[in-house]
mmCIF file of C-alpha atoms in Angstrom:
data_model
loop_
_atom_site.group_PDB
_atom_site.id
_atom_site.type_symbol
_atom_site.label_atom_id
_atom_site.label_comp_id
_atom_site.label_asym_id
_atom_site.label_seq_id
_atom_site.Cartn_x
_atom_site.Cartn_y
_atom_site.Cartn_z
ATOM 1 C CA UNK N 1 0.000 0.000 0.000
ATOM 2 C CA UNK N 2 1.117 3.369 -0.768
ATOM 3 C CA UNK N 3 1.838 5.749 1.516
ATOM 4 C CA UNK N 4 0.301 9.546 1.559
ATOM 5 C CA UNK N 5 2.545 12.086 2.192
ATOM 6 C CA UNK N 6 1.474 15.671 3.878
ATOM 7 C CA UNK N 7 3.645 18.325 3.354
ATOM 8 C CA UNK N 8 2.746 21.814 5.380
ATOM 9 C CA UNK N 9 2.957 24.827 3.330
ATOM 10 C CA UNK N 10 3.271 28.259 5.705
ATOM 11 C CA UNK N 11 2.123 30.872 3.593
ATOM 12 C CA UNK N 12 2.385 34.370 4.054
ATOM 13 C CA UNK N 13 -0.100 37.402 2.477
ATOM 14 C CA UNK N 14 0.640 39.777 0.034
ATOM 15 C CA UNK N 15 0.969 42.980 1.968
ATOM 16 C CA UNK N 16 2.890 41.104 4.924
ATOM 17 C CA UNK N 17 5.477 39.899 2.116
ATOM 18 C CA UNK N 18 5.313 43.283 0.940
ATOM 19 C CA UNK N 19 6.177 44.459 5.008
ATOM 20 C CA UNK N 20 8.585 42.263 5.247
ATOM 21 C CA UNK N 21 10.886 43.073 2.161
ATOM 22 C CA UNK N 22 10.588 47.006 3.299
ATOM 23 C CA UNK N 23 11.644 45.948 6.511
ATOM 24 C CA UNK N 24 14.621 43.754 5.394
ATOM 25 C CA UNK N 25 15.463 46.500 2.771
ATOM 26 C CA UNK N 26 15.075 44.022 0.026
ATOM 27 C CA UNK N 27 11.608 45.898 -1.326
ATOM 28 C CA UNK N 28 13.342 47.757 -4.083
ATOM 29 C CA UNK N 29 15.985 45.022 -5.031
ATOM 30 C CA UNK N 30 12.666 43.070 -6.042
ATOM 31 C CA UNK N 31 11.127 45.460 -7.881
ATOM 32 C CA UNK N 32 14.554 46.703 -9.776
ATOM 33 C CA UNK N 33 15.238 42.148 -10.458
ATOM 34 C CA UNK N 34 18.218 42.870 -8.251
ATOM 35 C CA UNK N 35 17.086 39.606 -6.145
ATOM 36 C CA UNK N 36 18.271 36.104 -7.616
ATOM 37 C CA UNK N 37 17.164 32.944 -7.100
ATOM 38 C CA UNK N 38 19.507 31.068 -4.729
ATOM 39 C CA UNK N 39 19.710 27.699 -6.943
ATOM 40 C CA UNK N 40 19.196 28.768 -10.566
ATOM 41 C CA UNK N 41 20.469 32.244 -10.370
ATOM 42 C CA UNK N 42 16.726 33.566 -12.246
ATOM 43 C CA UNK N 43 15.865 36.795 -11.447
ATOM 44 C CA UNK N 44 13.005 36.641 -8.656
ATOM 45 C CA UNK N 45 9.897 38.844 -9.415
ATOM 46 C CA UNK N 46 6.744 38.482 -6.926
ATOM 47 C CA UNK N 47 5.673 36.452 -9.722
ATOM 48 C CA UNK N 48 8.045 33.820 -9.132
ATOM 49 C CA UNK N 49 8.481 33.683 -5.812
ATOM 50 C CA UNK N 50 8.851 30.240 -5.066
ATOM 51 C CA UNK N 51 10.284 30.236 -0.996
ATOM 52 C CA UNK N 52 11.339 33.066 1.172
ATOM 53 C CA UNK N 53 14.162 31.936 3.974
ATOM 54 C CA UNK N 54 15.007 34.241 7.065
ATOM 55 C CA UNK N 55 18.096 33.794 8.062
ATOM 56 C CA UNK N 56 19.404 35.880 11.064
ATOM 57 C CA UNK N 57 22.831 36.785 11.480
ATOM 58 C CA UNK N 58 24.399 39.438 14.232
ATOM 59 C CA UNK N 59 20.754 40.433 14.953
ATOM 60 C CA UNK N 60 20.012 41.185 11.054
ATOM 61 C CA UNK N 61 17.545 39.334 8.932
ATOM 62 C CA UNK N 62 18.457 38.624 5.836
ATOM 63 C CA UNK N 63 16.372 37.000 3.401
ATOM 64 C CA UNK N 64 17.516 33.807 0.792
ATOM 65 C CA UNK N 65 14.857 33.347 -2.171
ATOM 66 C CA UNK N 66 14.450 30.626 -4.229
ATOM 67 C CA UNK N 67 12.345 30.711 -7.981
ATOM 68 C CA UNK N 68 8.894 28.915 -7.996
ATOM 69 C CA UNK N 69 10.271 26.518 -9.782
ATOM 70 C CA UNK N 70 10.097 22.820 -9.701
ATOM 71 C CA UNK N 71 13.718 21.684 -10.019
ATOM 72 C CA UNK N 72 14.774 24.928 -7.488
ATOM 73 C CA UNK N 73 11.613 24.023 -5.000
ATOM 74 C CA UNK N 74 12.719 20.138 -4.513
ATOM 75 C CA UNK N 75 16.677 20.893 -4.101
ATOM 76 C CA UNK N 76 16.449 23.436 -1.572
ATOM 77 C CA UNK N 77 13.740 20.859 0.328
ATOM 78 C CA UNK N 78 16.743 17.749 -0.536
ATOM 79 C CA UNK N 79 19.630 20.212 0.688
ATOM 80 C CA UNK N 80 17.957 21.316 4.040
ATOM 81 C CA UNK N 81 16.807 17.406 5.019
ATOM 82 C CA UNK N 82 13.112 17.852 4.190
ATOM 83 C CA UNK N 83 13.041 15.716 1.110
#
């Protein structure tokens, strides 16, 4: 028999994405495609926003994005033990 698996998504709204780049001073590099994605190197648009990492460092948040794509999605989930 074949087993179901459930995967939880945390999602996050539009204007608290929107909050949280302004805050993180990353707004502006999305909307001038200064943001890349961390695996294929695509430029990220809110389009294509596929995950959004915090990572904290020295009391700073700084933010790693990966594409919505496929290939990116299931590497960063294989990389960080989730796969």
């Amino acid at each position: 028999m074949k087993q179901k698996r459930i995967q939880t998504i945390n999602a996050i709204l539009d204007q608290d994405l929107e909050a949280l780049l302004k805050q993180t001073d990353k707004y502006e590099d999305l909307v001038n495609g200064r943001i890349l994605c961390e695996n294929c190197k695509k430029v990220i648009a809110i389009e294509n926003i596929g995950i959004v990492l915090p990572d904290i460092q020295n009391d700073t948040i700084k933010l790693r994005f990966y594409c919505d794509d496929i290939d990116c999605i299931q590497k960063y989930y294989l990389e960080n033990g989730r796969g």
